[in-house]
Coordinates of C-alpha atoms in Angstrom, one line a residue:
M1 CA 8.4 -15.1 12.6
N2 CA 12.3 -15.5 12.7
K3 CA 13.5 -15.4 16.5
V4 CA 17.0 -14.1 16.6
K5 CA 17.5 -12.5 20.1
R6 CA 20.6 -10.5 19.8
L7 CA 22.5 -13.4 17.8
F8 CA 21.7 -13.3 14.1
N9 CA 20.2 -16.6 13.2
P10 CA 17.4 -16.5 10.9
L11 CA 15.8 -19.8 11.8
L12 CA 14.4 -20.6 15.1
I13 CA 10.7 -21.9 16.7
F14 CA 7.1 -21.9 18.3
C15 CA 5.1 -24.5 20.0
G16 CA 2.1 -25.4 22.4
L17 CA -1.2 -27.3 23.2
F18 CA -4.0 -25.4 25.0
I19 CA -3.8 -24.0 28.6
T20 CA -6.4 -25.2 31.1
S21 CA -4.8 -23.5 34.0
V22 CA -7.1 -20.8 35.7
Q23 CA -6.9 -18.4 38.4
S24 CA -9.6 -17.0 40.9
L25 CA -10.5 -13.4 41.5
S26 CA -12.8 -14.8 44.3
A27 CA -14.2 -18.2 45.3
K28 CA -17.1 -17.8 42.8
E29 CA -15.3 -16.3 39.9
V30 CA -12.8 -17.9 37.7
V31 CA -10.6 -15.8 35.4
P32 CA -9.4 -17.5 32.3
A33 CA -5.6 -17.8 32.3
G34 CA -5.4 -19.6 28.7
M35 CA -8.1 -19.7 26.2
L36 CA -11.1 -17.3 26.3
P37 CA -14.4 -18.8 26.5
E38 CA -16.6 -18.8 23.4
D39 CA -19.4 -16.8 25.2
V40 CA -18.4 -13.5 23.6
T41 CA -16.3 -13.3 20.3
P42 CA -15.1 -10.7 18.0
S43 CA -16.3 -10.0 14.3
H44 CA -14.7 -6.8 13.5
Y45 CA -12.2 -4.1 14.8
T46 CA -12.2 -0.2 14.5
L47 CA -8.9 1.0 15.8
E48 CA -7.9 4.8 16.1
I49 CA -4.3 5.4 17.6
K50 CA -3.0 8.8 18.1
L51 CA 0.9 8.5 18.4
D52 CA 3.9 10.7 18.3
P53 CA 7.1 8.7 19.0
A54 CA 8.6 11.5 20.5
Q55 CA 6.3 11.2 23.4
K56 CA 6.2 8.6 26.0
N57 CA 2.4 7.7 25.6
F58 CA -0.1 7.1 23.0
S59 CA -4.0 7.1 23.2
G60 CA -6.7 5.3 21.4
T61 CA -10.2 4.4 20.8
T62 CA -11.0 0.8 20.0
T63 CA -14.6 -0.5 19.0
I64 CA -14.8 -4.1 18.6
D65 CA -18.0 -5.6 17.0
I66 CA -19.0 -8.9 19.2
N67 CA -21.1 -11.6 19.2
I68 CA -22.7 -12.6 22.7
N69 CA -23.7 -16.1 22.5
K70 CA -24.9 -16.7 26.0
K71 CA -26.6 -14.5 28.4
T72 CA -24.2 -12.7 30.7
K73 CA -23.5 -9.4 32.6
H74 CA -19.8 -9.8 32.1
F75 CA -17.1 -11.2 30.1
Y76 CA -13.2 -11.1 29.5
L77 CA -10.7 -10.0 27.0
H78 CA -7.3 -8.9 26.8
G79 CA -5.2 -5.6 27.8
E80 CA -2.2 -4.9 29.4
D81 CA -0.6 -1.8 30.5
L82 CA -3.7 0.1 29.2
T83 CA -5.5 2.8 31.4
V84 CA -9.1 2.5 30.1
K85 CA -10.9 5.8 30.6
S86 CA -14.5 4.7 29.4
T87 CA -16.2 1.5 28.2
V88 CA -19.5 1.7 26.5
I89 CA -21.4 -1.0 25.0
K90 CA -24.1 -0.8 22.3
F91 CA -26.8 -3.0 21.2
G92 CA -28.3 -1.4 18.0
R93 CA -28.6 2.4 19.0
T94 CA -29.0 1.7 22.6
E95 CA -26.1 2.6 25.0
I96 CA -25.3 0.1 27.8
A97 CA -23.1 1.7 30.5
A98 CA -20.1 -0.7 31.5
S99 CA -16.6 -0.8 33.3
T100 CA -13.3 -2.3 32.6
R101 CA -10.9 -3.6 35.2
K102 CA -7.7 -5.6 35.6
T103 CA -8.1 -9.1 36.9
D104 CA -5.5 -11.2 38.8
V105 CA -4.4 -12.9 35.7
T106 CA -1.8 -10.8 34.0
G107 CA -3.1 -9.5 30.5
V108 CA -6.8 -10.2 31.1
L109 CA -9.5 -7.4 31.5
K110 CA -13.0 -8.0 32.7
V111 CA -15.9 -5.8 31.4
S112 CA -18.8 -5.7 33.4
A113 CA -22.2 -4.3 32.1
D114 CA -24.9 -2.3 34.1
K115 CA -27.4 -4.9 32.8
T116 CA -27.7 -8.5 31.5
L117 CA -26.8 -8.9 27.9
K118 CA -28.8 -11.1 25.8
P119 CA -27.0 -13.2 22.9
G120 CA -26.9 -11.0 20.1
K121 CA -24.6 -8.5 17.9
Y122 CA -23.2 -5.7 20.2
S123 CA -20.3 -3.4 19.9
I124 CA -18.1 -2.3 22.8
T125 CA -15.9 0.9 22.7
F126 CA -13.0 1.6 24.9
E127 CA -11.2 5.0 25.1
Y128 CA -7.8 4.5 26.6
D129 CA -4.2 5.5 26.6
A130 CA -0.9 3.7 27.2
P131 CA 2.8 3.9 27.5
F132 CA 5.0 2.9 24.6
N133 CA 6.7 -0.3 25.7
E134 CA 10.2 -0.4 26.7
N135 CA 10.9 -3.8 25.9
L136 CA 10.5 -4.0 22.2
E137 CA 7.1 -5.6 22.4
G138 CA 3.5 -4.3 21.5
L139 CA 3.5 -0.7 20.4
Y140 CA 7.2 0.5 21.2
R141 CA 9.3 3.4 20.1
I142 CA 13.1 3.6 19.6
K143 CA 15.5 6.5 18.6
D144 CA 17.6 6.2 15.7
G145 CA 20.0 8.9 15.4
D146 CA 18.2 12.0 16.7
K147 CA 14.8 10.8 15.4
F148 CA 12.1 8.6 17.4
Y149 CA 10.0 6.0 15.5
A150 CA 7.3 3.8 16.5
F151 CA 6.9 0.0 15.5
T152 CA 5.0 -2.9 16.7
Q153 CA 5.9 -6.5 17.5
F154 CA 2.5 -8.3 18.7
E155 CA 3.4 -12.0 18.2
A156 CA 2.9 -13.8 20.2
I157 CA 0.4 -12.2 22.9
D158 CA 1.5 -8.6 22.9
A159 CA -1.4 -6.9 20.7
R160 CA -3.0 -6.4 24.3
H161 CA -0.2 -3.8 25.1
A162 CA -1.6 -1.6 22.2
F163 CA -5.3 -2.1 22.2
P164 CA -8.1 -4.2 24.1
S165 CA -8.6 -7.1 22.1
F166 CA -9.4 -10.9 21.8
D167 CA -5.7 -11.7 21.7
E168 CA -5.8 -15.2 20.4
P169 CA -5.1 -16.6 16.8
R170 CA -8.4 -18.2 16.3
F171 CA -10.1 -14.8 16.2
K172 CA -9.4 -13.6 12.7
T173 CA -11.7 -10.5 11.8
P174 CA -11.4 -7.6 9.3
F175 CA -9.7 -4.4 10.7
D176 CA -10.2 -0.8 10.1
V177 CA -7.2 1.1 11.3
T178 CA -6.8 5.0 11.6
L179 CA -3.6 6.6 12.5
I180 CA -3.2 10.1 13.9
V181 CA 0.4 11.2 13.6
P182 CA 2.3 14.4 13.4
S183 CA 1.8 15.9 10.0
N184 CA 5.7 15.7 9.5
L185 CA 5.7 11.7 9.9
K186 CA 4.8 9.0 7.7
A187 CA 2.8 6.2 8.8
I188 CA 2.4 2.6 7.8
A189 CA -0.4 -0.1 8.5
N190 CA -1.3 -3.6 7.0
T191 CA -3.2 -2.0 4.0
P192 CA -3.0 1.0 1.8
E193 CA -4.0 4.5 2.8
K194 CA -7.7 5.3 2.0
K195 CA -7.9 8.7 3.1
R196 CA -5.8 11.4 4.6
T197 CA -7.2 14.5 6.6
D198 CA -5.1 17.4 7.9
L199 CA -6.2 18.5 11.6
K200 CA -5.5 21.4 13.7
D201 CA -2.3 21.8 15.6
G202 CA 0.0 19.8 13.5
W203 CA -1.6 16.5 13.3
T204 CA -2.7 14.4 10.3
K205 CA -5.6 11.6 10.4
I206 CA -4.7 8.7 8.0
D207 CA -7.6 6.2 7.1
Y208 CA -6.6 2.8 5.8
A209 CA -8.6 0.4 3.7
T210 CA -10.4 -2.5 5.5
S211 CA -8.2 -5.4 6.1
K212 CA -8.6 -9.0 5.3
P213 CA -9.4 -11.2 8.5
L214 CA -6.6 -11.0 10.6
P215 CA -5.6 -12.4 14.3
T216 CA -4.5 -9.5 16.5
Y217 CA -0.8 -11.0 16.4
L218 CA -0.6 -9.9 12.6
V219 CA -1.8 -6.6 13.0
A220 CA 1.1 -3.8 12.4
V221 CA 1.6 0.1 12.5
A222 CA 4.7 2.0 12.4
A223 CA 5.4 5.9 12.3
G224 CA 8.4 8.1 11.9
D225 CA 10.3 10.2 9.7
F226 CA 11.0 7.2 7.3
D227 CA 12.6 6.9 4.0
I228 CA 10.2 5.2 1.8
V229 CA 11.3 3.7 -1.5
V230 CA 8.5 3.2 -3.8
W231 CA 9.6 0.1 -6.2
D232 CA 8.0 -1.2 -9.5
D233 CA 4.9 -3.2 -8.8
I234 CA 5.0 -6.9 -9.0
P235 CA 3.3 -7.6 -12.3
T236 CA 0.5 -10.1 -13.1
T237 CA 1.1 -13.7 -13.5
A238 CA -0.9 -16.5 -14.5
V239 CA -1.8 -17.1 -11.1
R240 CA -2.5 -13.5 -10.2
D241 CA -4.6 -11.1 -12.3
R242 CA -3.5 -7.7 -10.1
V243 CA -0.2 -6.2 -9.5
I244 CA 1.3 -6.0 -6.1
P245 CA 2.4 -2.5 -4.9
L246 CA 5.9 -2.9 -3.4
R247 CA 7.8 -0.5 -1.2
G248 CA 10.8 -0.4 1.2
V249 CA 10.8 1.4 4.5
A250 CA 13.8 2.4 6.2
T251 CA 14.7 5.1 9.0
K252 CA 16.1 8.5 7.7
G253 CA 19.0 8.3 5.4
K254 CA 18.9 4.4 5.1
G255 CA 16.6 4.1 2.1
G256 CA 19.4 3.8 -0.5
K257 CA 20.4 0.4 1.1
L258 CA 17.0 -1.4 0.2
K259 CA 17.9 -1.8 -3.5
Y260 CA 18.8 -5.4 -3.3
A261 CA 16.0 -6.5 -1.0
L262 CA 13.3 -4.8 -3.1
E263 CA 14.7 -6.3 -6.6
N264 CA 14.8 -9.8 -5.3
T265 CA 11.6 -9.7 -3.6
Q266 CA 9.4 -10.4 -7.0
A267 CA 11.3 -13.7 -7.8
I268 CA 10.4 -15.2 -4.1
V269 CA 6.8 -14.1 -4.3
E270 CA 6.3 -15.6 -7.7
S271 CA 7.9 -18.6 -6.6
L272 CA 5.7 -19.1 -3.6
E273 CA 2.4 -18.2 -5.8
D274 CA 3.5 -20.8 -8.2
Y275 CA 4.0 -23.6 -5.6
F276 CA 0.6 -22.7 -3.7
Q277 CA -1.2 -21.8 -7.0
I278 CA -2.7 -19.0 -4.7
P279 CA -2.2 -15.3 -5.4
Y280 CA -0.3 -13.2 -2.8
P281 CA -3.4 -12.6 -0.3
Y282 CA -2.9 -8.9 0.5
E283 CA -3.3 -5.7 -1.3
K284 CA 0.1 -4.3 -1.0
L285 CA 3.7 -5.5 0.0
D286 CA 5.8 -3.1 2.5
I287 CA 9.0 -4.5 3.7
L288 CA 10.4 -2.5 6.9
A289 CA 13.9 -2.3 8.2
V290 CA 13.8 -1.8 12.0
P291 CA 16.9 -0.7 13.8
D292 CA 16.0 -2.2 17.1
F293 CA 13.9 -5.5 17.0
A294 CA 13.5 -8.3 19.2
F295 CA 13.5 -11.0 16.5
G296 CA 14.9 -11.7 13.1
A297 CA 11.8 -10.8 11.4
M298 CA 8.0 -10.7 11.6
E299 CA 5.4 -11.9 9.0
N300 CA 2.6 -9.1 9.6
A301 CA 0.3 -9.2 6.8
G302 CA 1.2 -6.7 4.0
A303 CA 3.8 -5.1 6.5
I304 CA 6.5 -7.3 7.2
T305 CA 9.2 -6.1 9.8
Y306 CA 12.9 -7.1 9.7
R307 CA 15.9 -6.4 11.7
E308 CA 17.6 -3.8 9.4
Q309 CA 20.7 -5.8 8.9
L310 CA 18.7 -8.5 6.8
L311 CA 17.3 -5.6 4.4
L312 CA 19.9 -2.9 4.2
L313 CA 22.6 -4.3 1.8
D314 CA 25.0 -2.8 -0.8
E315 CA 27.9 -3.7 -2.8
N316 CA 30.1 -4.5 0.4
S317 CA 27.6 -7.0 1.8
S318 CA 28.9 -10.4 1.8
L319 CA 27.4 -13.6 0.2
G320 CA 26.4 -14.9 3.7
Q321 CA 24.4 -11.6 4.4
K322 CA 22.8 -11.9 1.0
R323 CA 21.7 -15.5 1.7
S324 CA 20.6 -14.6 5.0
Y325 CA 18.5 -11.9 3.3
K326 CA 16.9 -14.6 0.9
S327 CA 16.4 -17.2 3.6
V328 CA 14.6 -15.0 6.0
H329 CA 12.6 -12.9 3.4
A330 CA 11.4 -16.2 1.8
H331 CA 10.4 -17.6 5.3
E332 CA 8.2 -14.4 6.0
L333 CA 6.8 -14.3 2.6
A334 CA 5.8 -17.8 3.1
H335 CA 3.9 -16.8 6.2
Q336 CA 1.6 -14.6 3.9
W337 CA -0.1 -18.0 2.8
F338 CA 0.8 -20.5 5.7
G339 CA 0.1 -18.8 9.0
N340 CA -1.6 -15.5 7.6
L341 CA -4.0 -17.0 5.0
V342 CA -4.6 -20.0 7.0
T343 CA -3.8 -19.6 11.0
P344 CA -3.6 -22.0 13.6
I345 CA -6.5 -21.9 16.3
W346 CA -4.1 -22.0 19.2
W347 CA -0.3 -21.4 20.2
N348 CA 0.1 -25.1 20.5
D349 CA 0.4 -25.2 16.6
I350 CA 2.5 -22.1 16.1
W351 CA 5.3 -24.7 15.6
L352 CA 3.8 -25.8 12.5
N353 CA 3.7 -22.2 11.0
E354 CA 7.5 -21.8 11.8
A355 CA 8.4 -25.4 10.6
F356 CA 6.2 -25.0 7.4
A357 CA 7.8 -21.5 6.5
T358 CA 11.4 -22.8 7.4
W359 CA 10.8 -25.9 4.9
M360 CA 8.9 -23.7 2.1
A361 CA 11.3 -21.1 2.1
A362 CA 14.0 -23.6 1.1
T363 CA 11.7 -25.0 -1.2
A364 CA 10.6 -21.7 -2.9
L365 CA 14.3 -20.5 -3.1
H366 CA 15.3 -23.8 -4.7
R367 CA 12.6 -23.6 -7.4
R368 CA 13.8 -20.1 -8.2
W369 CA 17.7 -20.6 -7.7
P370 CA 18.2 -24.2 -8.0
D371 CA 22.1 -24.3 -7.9
E372 CA 22.3 -22.1 -4.5
Q373 CA 21.8 -25.4 -2.4
W374 CA 18.8 -24.0 -0.3
Q375 CA 17.3 -27.5 0.3
R376 CA 20.7 -28.9 1.2
N377 CA 21.1 -26.2 3.9
Q378 CA 17.8 -26.9 5.5
I379 CA 18.5 -30.5 5.5
A380 CA 21.9 -29.8 7.4
N381 CA 20.1 -27.6 9.7
S382 CA 17.6 -30.3 10.6
K383 CA 20.7 -32.8 11.4
R384 CA 22.4 -30.1 13.7
V385 CA 19.5 -29.9 15.9
M386 CA 19.6 -33.9 16.7
N387 CA 22.1 -33.0 19.3
S388 CA 19.6 -31.3 21.5
D389 CA 16.8 -33.4 20.4
S390 CA 18.9 -36.5 21.7
L391 CA 19.1 -35.3 25.2
P392 CA 16.9 -36.4 28.1
S393 CA 15.7 -32.9 28.5
A394 CA 14.6 -32.7 24.8
R395 CA 10.8 -31.4 24.4
K396 CA 8.3 -32.5 21.8
V397 CA 7.6 -30.3 18.8
R398 CA 4.0 -29.9 19.7
N399 CA 3.6 -29.5 23.5
P400 CA 0.8 -28.4 25.7
I401 CA 0.7 -24.6 26.8
E402 CA 0.5 -24.4 30.8
S403 CA 1.1 -20.9 30.8
N404 CA 1.9 -17.7 28.9
S405 CA 5.8 -18.1 29.4
D406 CA 5.7 -21.5 27.7
I407 CA 4.5 -19.7 24.3
M408 CA 7.7 -17.7 24.0
T409 CA 10.2 -20.5 25.5
A410 CA 8.9 -22.8 22.6
F411 CA 10.6 -20.9 20.0
D412 CA 13.8 -22.9 19.4
G413 CA 15.5 -25.4 16.9
I414 CA 13.1 -28.2 17.9
T415 CA 10.4 -26.1 16.1
Y416 CA 12.0 -24.6 13.2
Q417 CA 14.4 -27.1 12.3
K418 CA 13.2 -30.4 13.4
G419 CA 9.9 -29.4 12.3
G420 CA 11.2 -28.5 9.0
G421 CA 13.0 -31.6 8.8
V422 CA 10.2 -34.0 9.6
L423 CA 8.1 -32.1 6.6
T424 CA 11.2 -32.8 4.3
M425 CA 11.2 -36.4 5.4
I426 CA 7.4 -36.9 4.7
E427 CA 7.6 -35.0 1.4
A428 CA 10.7 -37.2 0.3
Y429 CA 8.3 -40.4 1.3
M430 CA 5.4 -39.2 -0.6
G431 CA 6.9 -37.6 -3.6
A432 CA 7.5 -33.9 -4.1
E433 CA 4.3 -33.3 -6.4
K434 CA 2.0 -35.5 -4.2
F435 CA 3.1 -33.5 -1.2
R436 CA 2.5 -30.1 -3.0
Q437 CA -1.2 -31.4 -3.9
G438 CA -1.9 -31.9 -0.1
V439 CA -0.6 -28.7 0.8
Q440 CA -2.6 -26.8 -2.0
K441 CA -5.7 -28.8 -0.9
H442 CA -4.9 -27.6 2.6
M443 CA -4.6 -24.2 1.8
E444 CA -7.8 -24.2 -0.3
N445 CA -10.1 -25.8 2.4
Y446 CA -9.0 -23.4 5.1
R447 CA -8.0 -20.0 3.4
W448 CA -9.1 -16.9 5.7
G449 CA -9.7 -19.3 8.3
N450 CA -8.0 -21.7 10.9
A451 CA -6.8 -25.1 11.1
N452 CA -4.6 -27.2 13.6
A453 CA -1.9 -29.5 13.0
L454 CA -4.2 -32.7 12.7
D455 CA -6.3 -30.7 10.0
F456 CA -2.9 -30.2 8.2
F457 CA -1.9 -33.9 8.5
E458 CA -5.4 -35.2 7.1
S459 CA -5.0 -32.4 4.3
I460 CA -1.7 -33.8 3.1
A461 CA -2.6 -37.4 3.6
S462 CA -5.9 -37.0 1.9
V463 CA -4.2 -37.3 -1.6
L464 CA -2.9 -40.8 -0.9
P465 CA -4.7 -44.4 -0.8
K466 CA -6.1 -45.1 2.6
D467 CA -3.5 -47.2 3.8
K468 CA -0.8 -45.0 2.9
A469 CA -2.6 -42.0 4.3
R470 CA -3.0 -43.8 7.6
Q471 CA 0.8 -44.4 7.8
V472 CA 1.8 -40.7 7.0
I473 CA -0.7 -39.4 9.6
T474 CA 0.9 -41.7 12.3
S475 CA 4.5 -40.7 11.1
F476 CA 3.6 -36.9 11.5
R477 CA 2.1 -37.6 15.1
N478 CA 5.0 -39.8 16.2
F479 CA 7.9 -37.2 15.2
V480 CA 5.9 -34.3 16.6
E481 CA 4.2 -35.5 19.5
Q482 CA 7.2 -37.5 21.1
A483 CA 10.6 -36.3 21.8
G484 CA 13.9 -37.9 20.4
V485 CA 15.9 -39.0 17.5
P486 CA 15.5 -42.6 16.2
V487 CA 18.7 -44.5 15.2
L488 CA 18.6 -47.2 12.8
D489 CA 20.8 -50.3 13.1
I490 CA 20.9 -51.8 9.5
A491 CA 22.5 -55.3 8.1
G492 CA 22.2 -56.5 4.8
S493 CA 22.5 -60.1 3.4
C494 CA 21.9 -61.4 -0.2
E495 CA 19.7 -64.4 -0.2
E496 CA 18.5 -66.2 -3.5
D497 CA 19.8 -63.2 -5.8
K498 CA 17.7 -61.0 -3.2
T499 CA 19.0 -58.3 -0.8
I500 CA 17.1 -58.5 2.5
L501 CA 17.8 -55.6 5.2
T502 CA 17.4 -56.2 8.8
V503 CA 16.4 -53.1 10.4
E504 CA 16.4 -52.3 14.1
Q505 CA 15.3 -49.0 15.6
E506 CA 15.6 -47.3 18.9
R507 CA 15.9 -44.1 20.4
F508 CA 19.4 -42.7 20.0
A509 CA 21.1 -41.9 23.3
P510 CA 24.4 -39.8 23.6
L511 CA 27.2 -41.8 25.5
G512 CA 26.5 -42.2 29.2
T513 CA 22.7 -41.6 28.7
E514 CA 19.9 -44.3 29.1
F515 CA 16.2 -43.9 28.5
K516 CA 13.8 -46.0 30.7
E517 CA 11.0 -45.8 28.2
K518 CA 11.1 -47.4 24.9
T519 CA 10.2 -45.1 21.9
L520 CA 8.7 -46.4 18.5
W521 CA 8.5 -44.4 15.5
N522 CA 6.8 -45.0 12.1
I523 CA 9.5 -44.0 10.1
P524 CA 9.0 -43.2 6.4
A525 CA 12.4 -44.2 5.2
C526 CA 13.9 -43.8 1.7
I527 CA 16.5 -46.2 0.6
N528 CA 18.9 -45.9 -2.3
Y529 CA 20.7 -48.7 -3.7
E530 CA 22.6 -49.8 -6.8
I531 CA 22.5 -53.3 -8.6
D532 CA 24.5 -53.8 -11.9
G533 CA 25.5 -50.2 -12.3
K534 CA 21.8 -49.2 -12.0
T535 CA 20.5 -47.1 -9.0
H536 CA 17.1 -47.5 -7.5
Q537 CA 15.0 -46.0 -4.7
Q538 CA 12.6 -47.8 -2.4
C539 CA 10.3 -46.0 0.1
Q540 CA 8.5 -47.7 2.8
V541 CA 7.6 -47.2 6.5
L542 CA 9.4 -48.9 9.2
S543 CA 7.0 -49.5 12.2
K544 CA 8.8 -52.4 14.2
V545 CA 11.6 -52.8 16.7
T546 CA 13.0 -55.0 14.2
Q547 CA 12.1 -55.5 10.7
K548 CA 12.9 -57.3 7.5
V549 CA 13.0 -55.3 4.3
A550 CA 13.4 -57.2 1.0
L551 CA 14.7 -54.6 -1.7
Q552 CA 12.4 -54.9 -4.8
Y553 CA 14.8 -55.5 -7.6
Q554 CA 16.5 -58.7 -8.3
G555 CA 20.1 -59.0 -7.7
C556 CA 22.7 -58.4 -4.9
T557 CA 23.4 -54.8 -4.1
D558 CA 27.0 -53.1 -4.9
W559 CA 25.8 -50.6 -2.1
V560 CA 23.0 -49.4 -0.1
M561 CA 22.4 -45.9 1.1
P562 CA 19.5 -46.1 3.9
N563 CA 18.8 -42.5 4.1
A564 CA 18.5 -41.2 0.4
K565 CA 19.6 -37.6 0.2
A566 CA 19.7 -37.5 3.8
A567 CA 16.1 -36.5 3.9
G568 CA 14.8 -38.7 6.8
Y569 CA 15.2 -37.4 10.4
Y570 CA 16.9 -40.3 11.9

């Protein structure tokens, strides 16, 4: 996701660890304020939502297949601003009466059954209605011109505004979605239409194909009198043996401005597929231009939403606008693999989603358009964030999440830009191809599942010898688990026809600032230098307060550049 928040800036952030705080309904009952217990987990959703954007409310029926892992009479899930009219639990053909009520923890519902539920496979069905959200969250409606439209924005924890759910990234399940909309409107979901049925009184029922396993935050629906531009299918490649249907979606009258965005999509998708060596994971690709959107874009699986300024381009659009489109589009497409195909377990590692997509966007664009300076731009962005990272108030990249509000406040330059800069530094140290092998190994190991940041670090390091692998993992953790920017003081001398560098590291402090605690990093530094007209590079980890580095080649250096290509975050 690209957070823009009214000012257009395509790159910003996420973060967290996991929530341990709880609130009590009574002296005996503890309601989960963070992670839900593992006692009950979902395995499949069937969603039927009836919506008319011209109305203030919508209604729905949600059936969740669940696994009950421990004997209980009640359990918790998520729902907010929902009026639940009925709750029925089924075990096979046996119906069990149940009730649903709000708890003292915002967004958490308690389901109570009339009898004890033994371990096993059940389903639970909710009938409910709810208002369209007025804050561009959950399922919301907007007016563009004289027409109303409905869109969704579920990241981070806003799917619960649209349907009862286990609204956490670790719960990935298939979804079967049905939308009932006025017959004069068009509707979009994550997957292609499967069946269309005209109902009485001017309504149409649309059934969509079963999705791949998704967390709730990646589910998306939209409805309205759209312009839908059907583009040429993205053809097969050496990586992918099927075509990808591609469409652009805009509000009425704006579809003609989708041409540039659509005609440049294939090149980015193919660059990403070539890097990952994994086909685009979903059945189709829709890109939706949304007039009123709280963020820059959102990586919903197969139905990516964008602030419309990013997609609606024409011959009068500036080079800057076109570069913004490419950068954000590549970021969201990268998420279709990293974030969607492989998803974090908890919000503490959403930072890695955003940092990786930031880094991957520049990498994919560079592979396709090497003269357009995408990687240089990404490195420059990582340097700019050093200003805020050098302050005493700077936060770590990977943080504990103590409350739901911590999730959204973690979207900033530290996640996107510092996180991307750390990945650039590790890649430079390892070498691009070795790093790529580690990424590919990670994607294969966890595809359609979940992984945390430590899993990622270990996947990347696993392609290296053991001693070097340990250094890489330590470097990753140093840079994301402690705040600040290291500054290196480097002096050189030539002794017996050999150049020796003396390197001292400390935390950079702006003028007038002092840090009481010392910070030490494992810094993977790459140093360029020249001897007798020949340029050499040496990469090694700087792990001590003061460290001597002997350059490998014989001779006294003509010059030394201690941060090759400015790739190091120091």
